[in-house]
Short mmCIF file of C-alpha atoms and ligand atoms in Angstrom, two decimals:
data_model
loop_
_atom_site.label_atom_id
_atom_site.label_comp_id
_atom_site.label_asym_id
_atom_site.label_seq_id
_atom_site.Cartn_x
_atom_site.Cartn_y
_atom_site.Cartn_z
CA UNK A 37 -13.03 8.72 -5.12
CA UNK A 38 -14.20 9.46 -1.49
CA UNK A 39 -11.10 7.65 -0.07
CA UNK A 40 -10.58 5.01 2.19
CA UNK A 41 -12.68 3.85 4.68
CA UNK A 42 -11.35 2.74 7.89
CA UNK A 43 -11.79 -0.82 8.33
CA UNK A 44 -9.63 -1.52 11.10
CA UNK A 45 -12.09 -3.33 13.28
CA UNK A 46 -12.57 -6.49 10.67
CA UNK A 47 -11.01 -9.67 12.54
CA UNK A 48 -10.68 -11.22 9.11
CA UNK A 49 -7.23 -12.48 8.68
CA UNK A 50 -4.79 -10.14 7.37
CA UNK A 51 -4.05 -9.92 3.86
CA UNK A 52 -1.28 -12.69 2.36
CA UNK A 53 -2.01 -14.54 5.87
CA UNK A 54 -4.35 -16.68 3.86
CA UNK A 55 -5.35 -20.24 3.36
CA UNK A 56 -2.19 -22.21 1.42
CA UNK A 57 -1.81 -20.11 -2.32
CA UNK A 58 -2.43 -22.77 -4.95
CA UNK A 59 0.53 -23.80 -7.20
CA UNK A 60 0.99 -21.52 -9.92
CA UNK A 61 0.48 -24.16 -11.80
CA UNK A 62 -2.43 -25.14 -10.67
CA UNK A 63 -5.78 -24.73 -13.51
CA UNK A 64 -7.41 -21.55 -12.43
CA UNK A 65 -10.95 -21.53 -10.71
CA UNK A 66 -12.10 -18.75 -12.95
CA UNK A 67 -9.99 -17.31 -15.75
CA UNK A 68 -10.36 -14.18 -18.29
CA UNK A 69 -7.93 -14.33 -21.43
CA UNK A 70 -8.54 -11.50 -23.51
CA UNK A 71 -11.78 -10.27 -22.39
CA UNK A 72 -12.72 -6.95 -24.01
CA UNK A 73 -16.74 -5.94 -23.82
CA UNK A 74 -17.29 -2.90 -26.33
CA UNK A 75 -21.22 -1.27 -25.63
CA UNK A 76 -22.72 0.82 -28.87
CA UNK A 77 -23.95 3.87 -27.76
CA UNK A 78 -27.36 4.12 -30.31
CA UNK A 79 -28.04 7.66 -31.40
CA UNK A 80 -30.86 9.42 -29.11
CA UNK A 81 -34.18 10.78 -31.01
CA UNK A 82 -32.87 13.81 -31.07
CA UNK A 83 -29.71 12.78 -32.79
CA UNK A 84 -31.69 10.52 -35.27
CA UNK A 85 -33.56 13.82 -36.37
CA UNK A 86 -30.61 15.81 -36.84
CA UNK A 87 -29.09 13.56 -38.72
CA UNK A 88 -32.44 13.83 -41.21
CA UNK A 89 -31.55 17.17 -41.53
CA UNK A 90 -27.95 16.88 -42.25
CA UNK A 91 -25.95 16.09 -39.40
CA UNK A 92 -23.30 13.70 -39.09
CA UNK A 93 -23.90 12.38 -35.27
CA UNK A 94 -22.08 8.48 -35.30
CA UNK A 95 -23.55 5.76 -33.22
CA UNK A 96 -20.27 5.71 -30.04
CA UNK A 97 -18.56 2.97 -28.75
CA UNK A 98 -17.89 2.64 -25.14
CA UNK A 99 -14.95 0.17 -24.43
CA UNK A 100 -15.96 -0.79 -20.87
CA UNK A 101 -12.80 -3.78 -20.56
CA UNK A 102 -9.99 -3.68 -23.23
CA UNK A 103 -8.32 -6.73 -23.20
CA UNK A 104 -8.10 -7.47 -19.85
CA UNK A 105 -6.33 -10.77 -18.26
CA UNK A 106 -7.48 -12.04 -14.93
CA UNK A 107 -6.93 -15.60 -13.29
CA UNK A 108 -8.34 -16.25 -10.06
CA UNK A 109 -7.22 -19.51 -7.97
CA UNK A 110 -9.28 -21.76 -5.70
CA UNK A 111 -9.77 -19.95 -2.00
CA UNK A 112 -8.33 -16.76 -3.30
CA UNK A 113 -9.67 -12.97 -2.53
CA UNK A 114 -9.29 -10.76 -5.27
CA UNK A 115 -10.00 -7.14 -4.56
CA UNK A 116 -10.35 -5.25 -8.00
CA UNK A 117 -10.33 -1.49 -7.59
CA UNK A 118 -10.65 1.62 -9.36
CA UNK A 119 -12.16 5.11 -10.11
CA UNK A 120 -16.11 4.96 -11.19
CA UNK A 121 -16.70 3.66 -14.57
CA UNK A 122 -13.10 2.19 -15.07
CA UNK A 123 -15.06 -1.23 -15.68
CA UNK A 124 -15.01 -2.91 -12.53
CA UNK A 125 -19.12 -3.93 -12.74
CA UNK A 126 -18.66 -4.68 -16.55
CA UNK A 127 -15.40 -7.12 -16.07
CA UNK A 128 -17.42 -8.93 -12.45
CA UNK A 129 -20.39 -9.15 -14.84
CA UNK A 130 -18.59 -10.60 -17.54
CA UNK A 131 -16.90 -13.61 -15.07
CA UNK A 132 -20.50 -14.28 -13.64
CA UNK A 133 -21.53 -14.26 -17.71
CA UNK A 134 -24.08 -11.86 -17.00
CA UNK A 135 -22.51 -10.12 -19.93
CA UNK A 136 -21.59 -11.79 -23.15
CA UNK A 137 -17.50 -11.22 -24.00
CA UNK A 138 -16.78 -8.43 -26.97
CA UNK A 139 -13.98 -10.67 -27.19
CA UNK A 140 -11.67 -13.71 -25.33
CA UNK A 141 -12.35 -15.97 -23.40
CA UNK A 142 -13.84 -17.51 -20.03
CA UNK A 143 -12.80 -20.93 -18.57
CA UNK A 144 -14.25 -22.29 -15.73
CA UNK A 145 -11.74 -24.89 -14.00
CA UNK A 146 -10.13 -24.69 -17.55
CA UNK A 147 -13.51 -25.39 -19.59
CA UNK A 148 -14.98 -22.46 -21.90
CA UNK A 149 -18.79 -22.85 -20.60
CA UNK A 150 -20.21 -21.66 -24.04
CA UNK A 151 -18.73 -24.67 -25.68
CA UNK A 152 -20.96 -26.99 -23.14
CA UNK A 153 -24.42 -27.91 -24.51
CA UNK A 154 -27.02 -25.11 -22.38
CA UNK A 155 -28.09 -27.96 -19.61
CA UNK A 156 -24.91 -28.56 -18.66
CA UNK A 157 -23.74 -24.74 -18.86
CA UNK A 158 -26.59 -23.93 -16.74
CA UNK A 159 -25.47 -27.07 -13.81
CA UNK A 160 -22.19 -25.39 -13.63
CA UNK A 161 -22.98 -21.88 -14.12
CA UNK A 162 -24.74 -22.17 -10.74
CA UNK A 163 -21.93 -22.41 -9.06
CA UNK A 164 -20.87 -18.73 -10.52
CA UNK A 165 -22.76 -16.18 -8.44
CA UNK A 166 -22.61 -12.24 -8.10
CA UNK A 167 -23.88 -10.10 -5.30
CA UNK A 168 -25.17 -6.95 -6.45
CA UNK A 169 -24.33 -2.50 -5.25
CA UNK A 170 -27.78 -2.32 -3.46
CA UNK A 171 -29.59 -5.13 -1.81
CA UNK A 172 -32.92 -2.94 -2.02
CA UNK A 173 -32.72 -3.05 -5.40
CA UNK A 174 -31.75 -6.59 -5.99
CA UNK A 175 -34.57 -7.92 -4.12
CA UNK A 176 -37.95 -8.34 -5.00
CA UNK A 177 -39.87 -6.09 -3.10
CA UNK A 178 -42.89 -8.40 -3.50
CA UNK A 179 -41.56 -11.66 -2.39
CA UNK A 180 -41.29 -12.68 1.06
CA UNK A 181 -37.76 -13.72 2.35
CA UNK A 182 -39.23 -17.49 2.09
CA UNK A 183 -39.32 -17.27 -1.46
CA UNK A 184 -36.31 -14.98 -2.55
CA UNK A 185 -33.80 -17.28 -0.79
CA UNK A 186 -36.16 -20.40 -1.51
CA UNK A 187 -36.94 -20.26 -4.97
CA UNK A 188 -33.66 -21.16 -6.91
CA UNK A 189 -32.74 -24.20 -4.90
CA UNK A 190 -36.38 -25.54 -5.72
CA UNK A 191 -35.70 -24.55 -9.46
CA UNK A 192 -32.84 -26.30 -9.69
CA UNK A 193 -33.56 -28.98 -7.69
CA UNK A 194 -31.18 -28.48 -5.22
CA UNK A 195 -33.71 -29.26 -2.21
CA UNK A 196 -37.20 -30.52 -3.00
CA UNK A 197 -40.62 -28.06 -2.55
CA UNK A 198 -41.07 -29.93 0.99
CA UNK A 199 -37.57 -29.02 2.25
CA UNK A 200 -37.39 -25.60 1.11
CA UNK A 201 -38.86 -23.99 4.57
CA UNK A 202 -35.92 -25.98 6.38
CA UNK A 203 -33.57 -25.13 3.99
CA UNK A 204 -34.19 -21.47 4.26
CA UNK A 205 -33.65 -21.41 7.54
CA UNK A 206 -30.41 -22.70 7.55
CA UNK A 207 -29.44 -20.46 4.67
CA UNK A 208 -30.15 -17.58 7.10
CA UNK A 209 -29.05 -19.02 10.12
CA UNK A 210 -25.66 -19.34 7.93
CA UNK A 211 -25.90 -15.67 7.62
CA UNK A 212 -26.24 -14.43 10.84
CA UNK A 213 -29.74 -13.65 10.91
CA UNK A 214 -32.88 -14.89 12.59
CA UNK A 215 -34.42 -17.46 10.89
CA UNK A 216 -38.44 -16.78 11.78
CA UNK A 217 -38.39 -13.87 9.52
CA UNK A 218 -39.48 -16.16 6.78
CA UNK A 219 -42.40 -14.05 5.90
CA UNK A 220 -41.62 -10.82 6.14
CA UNK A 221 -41.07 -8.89 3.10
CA UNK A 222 -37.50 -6.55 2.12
CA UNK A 223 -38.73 -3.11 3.37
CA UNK A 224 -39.07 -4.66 6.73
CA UNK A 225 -35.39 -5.42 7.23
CA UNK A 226 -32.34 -2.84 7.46
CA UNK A 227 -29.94 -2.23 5.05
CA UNK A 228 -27.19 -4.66 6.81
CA UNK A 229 -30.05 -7.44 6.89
CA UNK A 230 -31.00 -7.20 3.26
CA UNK A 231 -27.22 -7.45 2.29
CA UNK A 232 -27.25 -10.51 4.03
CA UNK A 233 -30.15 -11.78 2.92
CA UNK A 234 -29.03 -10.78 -0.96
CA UNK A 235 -26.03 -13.20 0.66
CA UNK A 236 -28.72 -16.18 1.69
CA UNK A 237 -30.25 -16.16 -1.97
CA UNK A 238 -26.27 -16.39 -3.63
CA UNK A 239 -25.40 -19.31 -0.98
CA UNK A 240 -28.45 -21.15 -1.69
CA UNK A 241 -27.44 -22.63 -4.86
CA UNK A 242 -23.99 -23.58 -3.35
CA UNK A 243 -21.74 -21.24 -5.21
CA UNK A 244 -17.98 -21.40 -5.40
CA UNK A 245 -17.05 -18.36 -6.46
CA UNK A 246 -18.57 -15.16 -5.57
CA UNK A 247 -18.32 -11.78 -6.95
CA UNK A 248 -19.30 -8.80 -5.10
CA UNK A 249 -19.57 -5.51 -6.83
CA UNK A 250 -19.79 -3.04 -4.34
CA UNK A 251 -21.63 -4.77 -1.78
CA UNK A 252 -21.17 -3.32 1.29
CA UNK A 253 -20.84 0.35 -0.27
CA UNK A 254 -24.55 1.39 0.53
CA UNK A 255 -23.89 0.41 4.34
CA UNK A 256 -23.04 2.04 7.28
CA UNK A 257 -18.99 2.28 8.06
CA UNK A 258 -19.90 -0.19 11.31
CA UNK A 259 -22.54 -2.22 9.05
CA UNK A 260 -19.79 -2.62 6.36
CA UNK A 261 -17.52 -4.38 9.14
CA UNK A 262 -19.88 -6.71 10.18
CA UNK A 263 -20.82 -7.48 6.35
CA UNK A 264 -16.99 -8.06 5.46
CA UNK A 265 -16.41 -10.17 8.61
CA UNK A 266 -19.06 -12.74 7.24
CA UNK A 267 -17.90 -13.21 3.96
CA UNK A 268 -14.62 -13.68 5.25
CA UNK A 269 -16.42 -16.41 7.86
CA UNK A 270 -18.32 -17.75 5.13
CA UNK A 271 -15.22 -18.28 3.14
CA UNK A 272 -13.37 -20.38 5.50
CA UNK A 273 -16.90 -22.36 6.12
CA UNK A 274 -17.97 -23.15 2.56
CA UNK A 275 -14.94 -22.77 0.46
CA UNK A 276 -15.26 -19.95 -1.11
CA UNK A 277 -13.31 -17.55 -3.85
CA UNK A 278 -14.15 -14.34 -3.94
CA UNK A 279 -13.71 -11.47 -6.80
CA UNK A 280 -14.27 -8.21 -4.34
CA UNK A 281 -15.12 -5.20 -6.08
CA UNK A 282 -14.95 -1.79 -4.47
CA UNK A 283 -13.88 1.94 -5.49
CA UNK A 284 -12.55 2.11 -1.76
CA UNK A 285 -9.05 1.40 -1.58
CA UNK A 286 -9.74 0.47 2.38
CA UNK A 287 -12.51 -1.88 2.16
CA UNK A 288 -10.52 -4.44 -0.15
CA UNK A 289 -7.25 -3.66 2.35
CA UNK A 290 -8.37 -6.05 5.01
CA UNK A 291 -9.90 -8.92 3.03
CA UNK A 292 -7.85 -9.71 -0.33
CA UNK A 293 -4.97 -11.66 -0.30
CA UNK A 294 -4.75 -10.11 -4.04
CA UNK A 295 -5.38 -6.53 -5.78
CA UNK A 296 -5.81 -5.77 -9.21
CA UNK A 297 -6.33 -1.79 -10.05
CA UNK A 298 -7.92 -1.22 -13.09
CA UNK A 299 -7.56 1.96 -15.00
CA UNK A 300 -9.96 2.98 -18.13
CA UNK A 301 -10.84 -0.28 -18.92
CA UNK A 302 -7.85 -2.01 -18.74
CA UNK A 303 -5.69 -3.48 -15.63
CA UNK A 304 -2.60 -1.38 -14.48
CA UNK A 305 -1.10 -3.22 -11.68
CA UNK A 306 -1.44 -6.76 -9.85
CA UNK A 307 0.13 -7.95 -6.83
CA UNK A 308 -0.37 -8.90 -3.15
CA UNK A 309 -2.23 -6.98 -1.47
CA UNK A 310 0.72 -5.67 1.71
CA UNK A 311 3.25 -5.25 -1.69
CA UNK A 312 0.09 -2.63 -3.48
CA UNK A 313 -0.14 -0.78 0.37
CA UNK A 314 3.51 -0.82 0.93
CA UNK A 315 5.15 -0.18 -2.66
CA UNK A 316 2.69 0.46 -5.33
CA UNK A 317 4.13 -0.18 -8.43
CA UNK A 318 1.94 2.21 -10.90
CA UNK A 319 2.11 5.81 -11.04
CA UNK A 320 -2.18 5.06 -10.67
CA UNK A 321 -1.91 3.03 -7.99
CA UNK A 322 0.57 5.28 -6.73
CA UNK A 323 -1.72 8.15 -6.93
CA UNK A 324 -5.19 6.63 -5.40
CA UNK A 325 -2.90 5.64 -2.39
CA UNK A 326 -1.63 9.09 -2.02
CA UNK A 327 -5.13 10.16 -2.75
CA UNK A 328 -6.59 8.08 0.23
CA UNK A 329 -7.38 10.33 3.20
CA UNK A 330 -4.52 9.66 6.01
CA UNK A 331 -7.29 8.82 9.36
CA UNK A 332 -5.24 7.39 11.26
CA UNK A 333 -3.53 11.49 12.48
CA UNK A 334 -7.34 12.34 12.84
CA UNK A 335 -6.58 15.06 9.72
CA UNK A 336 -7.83 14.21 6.35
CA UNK A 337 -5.19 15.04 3.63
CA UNK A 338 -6.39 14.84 0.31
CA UNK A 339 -4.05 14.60 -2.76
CA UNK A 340 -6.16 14.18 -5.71
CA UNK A 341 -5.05 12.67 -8.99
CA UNK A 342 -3.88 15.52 -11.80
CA UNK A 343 -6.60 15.62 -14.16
CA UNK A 344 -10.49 14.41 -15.15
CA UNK A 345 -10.54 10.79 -15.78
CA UNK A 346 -10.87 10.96 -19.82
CA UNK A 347 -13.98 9.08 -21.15
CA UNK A 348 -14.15 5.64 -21.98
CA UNK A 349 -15.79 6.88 -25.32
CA UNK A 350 -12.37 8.91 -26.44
CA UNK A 351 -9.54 7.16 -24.57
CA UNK A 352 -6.30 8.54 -24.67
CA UNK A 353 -4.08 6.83 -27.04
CA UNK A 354 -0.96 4.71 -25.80
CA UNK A 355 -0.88 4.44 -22.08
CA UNK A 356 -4.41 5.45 -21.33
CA UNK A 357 -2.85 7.52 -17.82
CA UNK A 358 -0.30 9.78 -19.65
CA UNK A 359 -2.93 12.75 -19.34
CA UNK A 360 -2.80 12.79 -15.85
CA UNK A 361 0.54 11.06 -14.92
CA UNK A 362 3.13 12.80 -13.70
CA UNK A 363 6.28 10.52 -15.28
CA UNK A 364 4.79 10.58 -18.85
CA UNK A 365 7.44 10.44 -21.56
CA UNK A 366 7.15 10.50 -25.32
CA UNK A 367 6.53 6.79 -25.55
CA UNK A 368 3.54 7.17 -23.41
CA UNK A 369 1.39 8.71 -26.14
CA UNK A 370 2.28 6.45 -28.91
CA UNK A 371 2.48 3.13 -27.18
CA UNK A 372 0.46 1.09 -24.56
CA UNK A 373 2.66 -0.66 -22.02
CA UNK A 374 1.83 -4.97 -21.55
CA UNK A 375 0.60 -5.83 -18.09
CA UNK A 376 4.45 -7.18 -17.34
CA UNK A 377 5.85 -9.53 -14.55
CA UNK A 378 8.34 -7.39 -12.77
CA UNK A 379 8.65 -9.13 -9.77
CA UNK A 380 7.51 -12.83 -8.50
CA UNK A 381 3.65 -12.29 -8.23
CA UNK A 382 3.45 -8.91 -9.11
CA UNK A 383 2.10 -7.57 -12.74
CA UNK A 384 2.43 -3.86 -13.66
CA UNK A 385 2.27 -2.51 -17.00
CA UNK A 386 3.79 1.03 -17.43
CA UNK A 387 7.24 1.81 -19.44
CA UNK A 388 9.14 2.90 -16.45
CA UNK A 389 9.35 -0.77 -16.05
CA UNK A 390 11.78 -0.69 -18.31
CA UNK A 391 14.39 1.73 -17.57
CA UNK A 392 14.72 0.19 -14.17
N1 ADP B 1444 -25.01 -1.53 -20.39
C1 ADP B 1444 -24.21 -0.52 -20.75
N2 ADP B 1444 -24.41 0.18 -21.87
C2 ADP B 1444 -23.59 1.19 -22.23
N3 ADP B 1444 -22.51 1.57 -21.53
C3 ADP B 1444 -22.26 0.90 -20.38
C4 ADP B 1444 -23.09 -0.17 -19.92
N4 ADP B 1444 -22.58 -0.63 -18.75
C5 ADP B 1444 -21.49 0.11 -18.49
N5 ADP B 1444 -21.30 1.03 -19.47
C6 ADP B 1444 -20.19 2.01 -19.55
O1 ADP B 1444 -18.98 1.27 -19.43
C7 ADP B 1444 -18.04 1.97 -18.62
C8 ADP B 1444 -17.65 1.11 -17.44
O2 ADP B 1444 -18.77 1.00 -16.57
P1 ADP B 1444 -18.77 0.11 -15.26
O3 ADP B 1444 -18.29 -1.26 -15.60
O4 ADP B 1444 -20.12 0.21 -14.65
O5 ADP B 1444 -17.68 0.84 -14.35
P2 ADP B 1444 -17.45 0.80 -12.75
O6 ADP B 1444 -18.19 -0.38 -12.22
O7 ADP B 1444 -15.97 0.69 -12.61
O8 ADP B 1444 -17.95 2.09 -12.21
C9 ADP B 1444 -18.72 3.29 -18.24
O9 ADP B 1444 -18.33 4.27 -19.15
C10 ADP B 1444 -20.19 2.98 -18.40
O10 ADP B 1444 -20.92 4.13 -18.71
S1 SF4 B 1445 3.42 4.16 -19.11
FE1 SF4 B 1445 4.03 6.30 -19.00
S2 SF4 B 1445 2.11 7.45 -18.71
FE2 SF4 B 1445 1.68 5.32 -18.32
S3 SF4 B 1445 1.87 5.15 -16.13
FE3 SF4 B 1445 3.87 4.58 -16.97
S4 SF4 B 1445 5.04 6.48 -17.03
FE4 SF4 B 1445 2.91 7.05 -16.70
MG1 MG B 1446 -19.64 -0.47 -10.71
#
C-alpha cells in the first residue's frame, strides 16, 4: 500500500450525499451470491522434470474470491478496496463475466445471464462494461481513435456504418475531449486522454454499469482528479452504477457512496463510505486507515499493518487476518467469522462482533 492520495480537489458530491438509495428491497442491478473463482497453478517445465525424477511438486490452487457476496443497486458507487492481489481485479472481472464463476452465482436485474440462450446474453451483456489499470495497454496501438471507439457500436448495431463518424464524435465530446482527433492513433494522446478515450469505447455501447479496476492509478495525482470528476459527471448524465476499484483508500473516499474492503479473497467489512472513514469496523479496515499517510499536517506518518500478507496459495485457516491482527483470540484460528449485519447498512465479519 502507498497510502492515500489526496483527492480533495474532486467537486463530486460527497460520499452518502448521493442520488435517492434504492429500497432495500429493491432487485439488485448486479448481484454476486457465492462467487468463489479458484485458478490451478500448472506445474512449470522444470517442475514437470523433477517430478520424472522423483519429486512430488502438486499442481497449486490459487483462491483469488472465496465466497464472496456483493449486491450493487441502481445509481450506486461501490468502492472495493484492498492490498494487491486480495482479488479485487478477479471479483470486477467476474461481475463483467470476463471470468467464468469457480462457483455461485451472477444475476443481472435478478436474471442469471448463463441461463439466457448466447444472443440474448450477448444484448444484455453489453450493457456490463469494465475499464481496464492502463489505458496504453487496453488500446490498440494500431487503430485510430475512429475505430477503437467506433467499432462496437457498428458491431452491434447500435449506430449504422454511415453514422459511426458522428457518433464518435459525440462519444468524445461526452468525454471531454476534442472531437477532430478522429485519426490520430493512442501514442499520440497523454495518459489522461487515453483514459478517457478507454472511457469513449465503454460508453459507446451504452453501458449501465461500469467497473473500473484501477483506472485512474497510472495518472498523475491532478490527472486522477480530473478523471474522477467525469465519471462522477458521467454518472449523473447517463445513469450510471459504478463498481470502483482501487488499492488507494483516498481515491474511492470522494466518489462511493459505498465501500467494501476485501481481505485475501474474501470481503471483511461493508458500509457507507463516512461510517468506513469515521468508525471502521474491522481490525483490517482499521489498520489500512491507520496505515494511510496523515497529509493533511504536511508529515507523512506511516503505521504499517503487522505482518506479510500470507499467500492466496496457503491461506491462513479460520479468519484469514489472525496472523497479522492484533485482537486475535483462539477462535480466530479455528473458525472463519460470516460477513454479519451489525448495524443498519453496515456488514463486518470478525468475532469481536460478538462479544459486543
Ligand atoms: N489468471 C490468473 N491465473 C492465476 N492466478 C491468478 C490469475 N489472476 C489472478 N490470479 C491470482 O489471484 C490472486 C488475486 O489477484 P487479483 O484479483 O489480480 O488481485 P488484486 O486485483 O486485488 O491485486 C493473486 O494471487 C493473483 O496472483
Ligand atoms: S475474527 Fe479475530 S483475527 Fe479476524 S479480524 Fe476479528 S479479531 Fe481479528
Ligand atoms: Mg488488480
Amino acid at each position: 500500500m502507498n497510502g492515500m492520495t489526496d483527492m480533495s480537489v474532486i467537486d463530486a458530491p460527497a460520499a452518502g450525499a448521493s442520488t435517492t438509495p434504492a429500497a432495500a428491497s429493491e432487485t439488485p442491478l448486479l448481484e454476486l451470491r457465492g462467487v468463489s473463482k479458484r485458478f490451478v497453478k500448472s506445474l512449470d517445465a522444470a517442475a514437470r522434470i523433477a517430478n520424472l525424477f522423483g519429486a512430488h511438486a502438486k499442481e497449486e490452487v490459487v483462491h483469488a474470491v472465496d465466497h464472496v457476496d456483493l449486491a450493487i443497486r441502481a445509481g450506486e458507487v461501490v468502492g472495493l478496496v484492498g492490498e494487491s492481489g486480495c482479488g479485487k481485479s478477479t471479483l470486477g472481472r467476474m461481475a463483467v463475466g470476463l471470468h467464468t464463476l469457480t462457483e455461485g452465482t451472477r444475476l443481472w436485474k435478478g436474471v442469471d445471464l448463463e441461463q439466457l440462450p448466447a444472443e440474448k446474453k450477448r444484448e444484455k451483456q453489453l450493457a456490463i462494461q469494465m475499464i481496464f489499470q492502463d489505458p496504453y495497454a487496453s488500446l490498440n496501438p494500431r487503430l485510430r481513435v475512429l475505430d477503437i471507439v467506433g467499432e462496437a457500436p457498428v458491431v452491434h448495431g447500435i449506430v449504422p456504418a454511415s453514422g459511426q463518424k458522428a457518433y464518435v464524435e459525440e462519444m468524445l465530446t461526452r468525454v471531454g475531449m476534442d472531437p477532430t482527433v478522429l485519426r490520430r492513433f493512442p501514442h499520440q494522446f497523454s495518459g489522461g486522454q487515453r483514459a478517457r478515450i478507454g472511457i469513449a469505447r465503454a460508453l459507446a455501447v451504452r453501458p449501465e454499469f461500469l467497473v473500473c479496476d484501477e483506472s485512474v492509478a497510472a495518472l498523475d495525482v491532478s490527472i486522477q482528479a480530473q478523471v474522477l470528476n467525469l465519471f462522477m459527471r458521467l454518472r449523473e448524465e447517463l445513469n450510471l452504477t459504478y463498481l470502483f476499484i482501487s488499492h488507494d483508500l483516498g481515491v474511492v473516499k470522494h466518489i462511493s457512496d459505498r465501500v467494501v474492503i476485501m481481505y485475501l479473497g474474501r470481503v471483511v467489512e461493508s458500509a457507507p463510505t463516512e461510517q468506513v472513514f469515521a468508525a471502521p469496523n474491522h481490525p483490517y479496515t482499521q489498520a489500512l486507515l491507520a496505515e494511510a499517510p496523515k497529509l493533511e499536517v504536511g508529515k507523512k506518518t506511516y503505521v504499517a499493518i503487522q505482518g506479510e500478507i500470507p499467500s492466496p496459495l496457503h491461506p491462513p485457516s479460520g479468519c484469514h487476518f489472525h496472523p497479522r491482527c492484533p485482537y486475535a483470540m483462539p477462535r480466530c484460528r479455528e473458525e472463519a467469522p460470516a460477513l454479519k449485519e451489525i448495524a443498519p447498512l453496515r456488514m463486518s465479519a470478525c468475532h469481536l462482533n460478538d462479544q459486543r
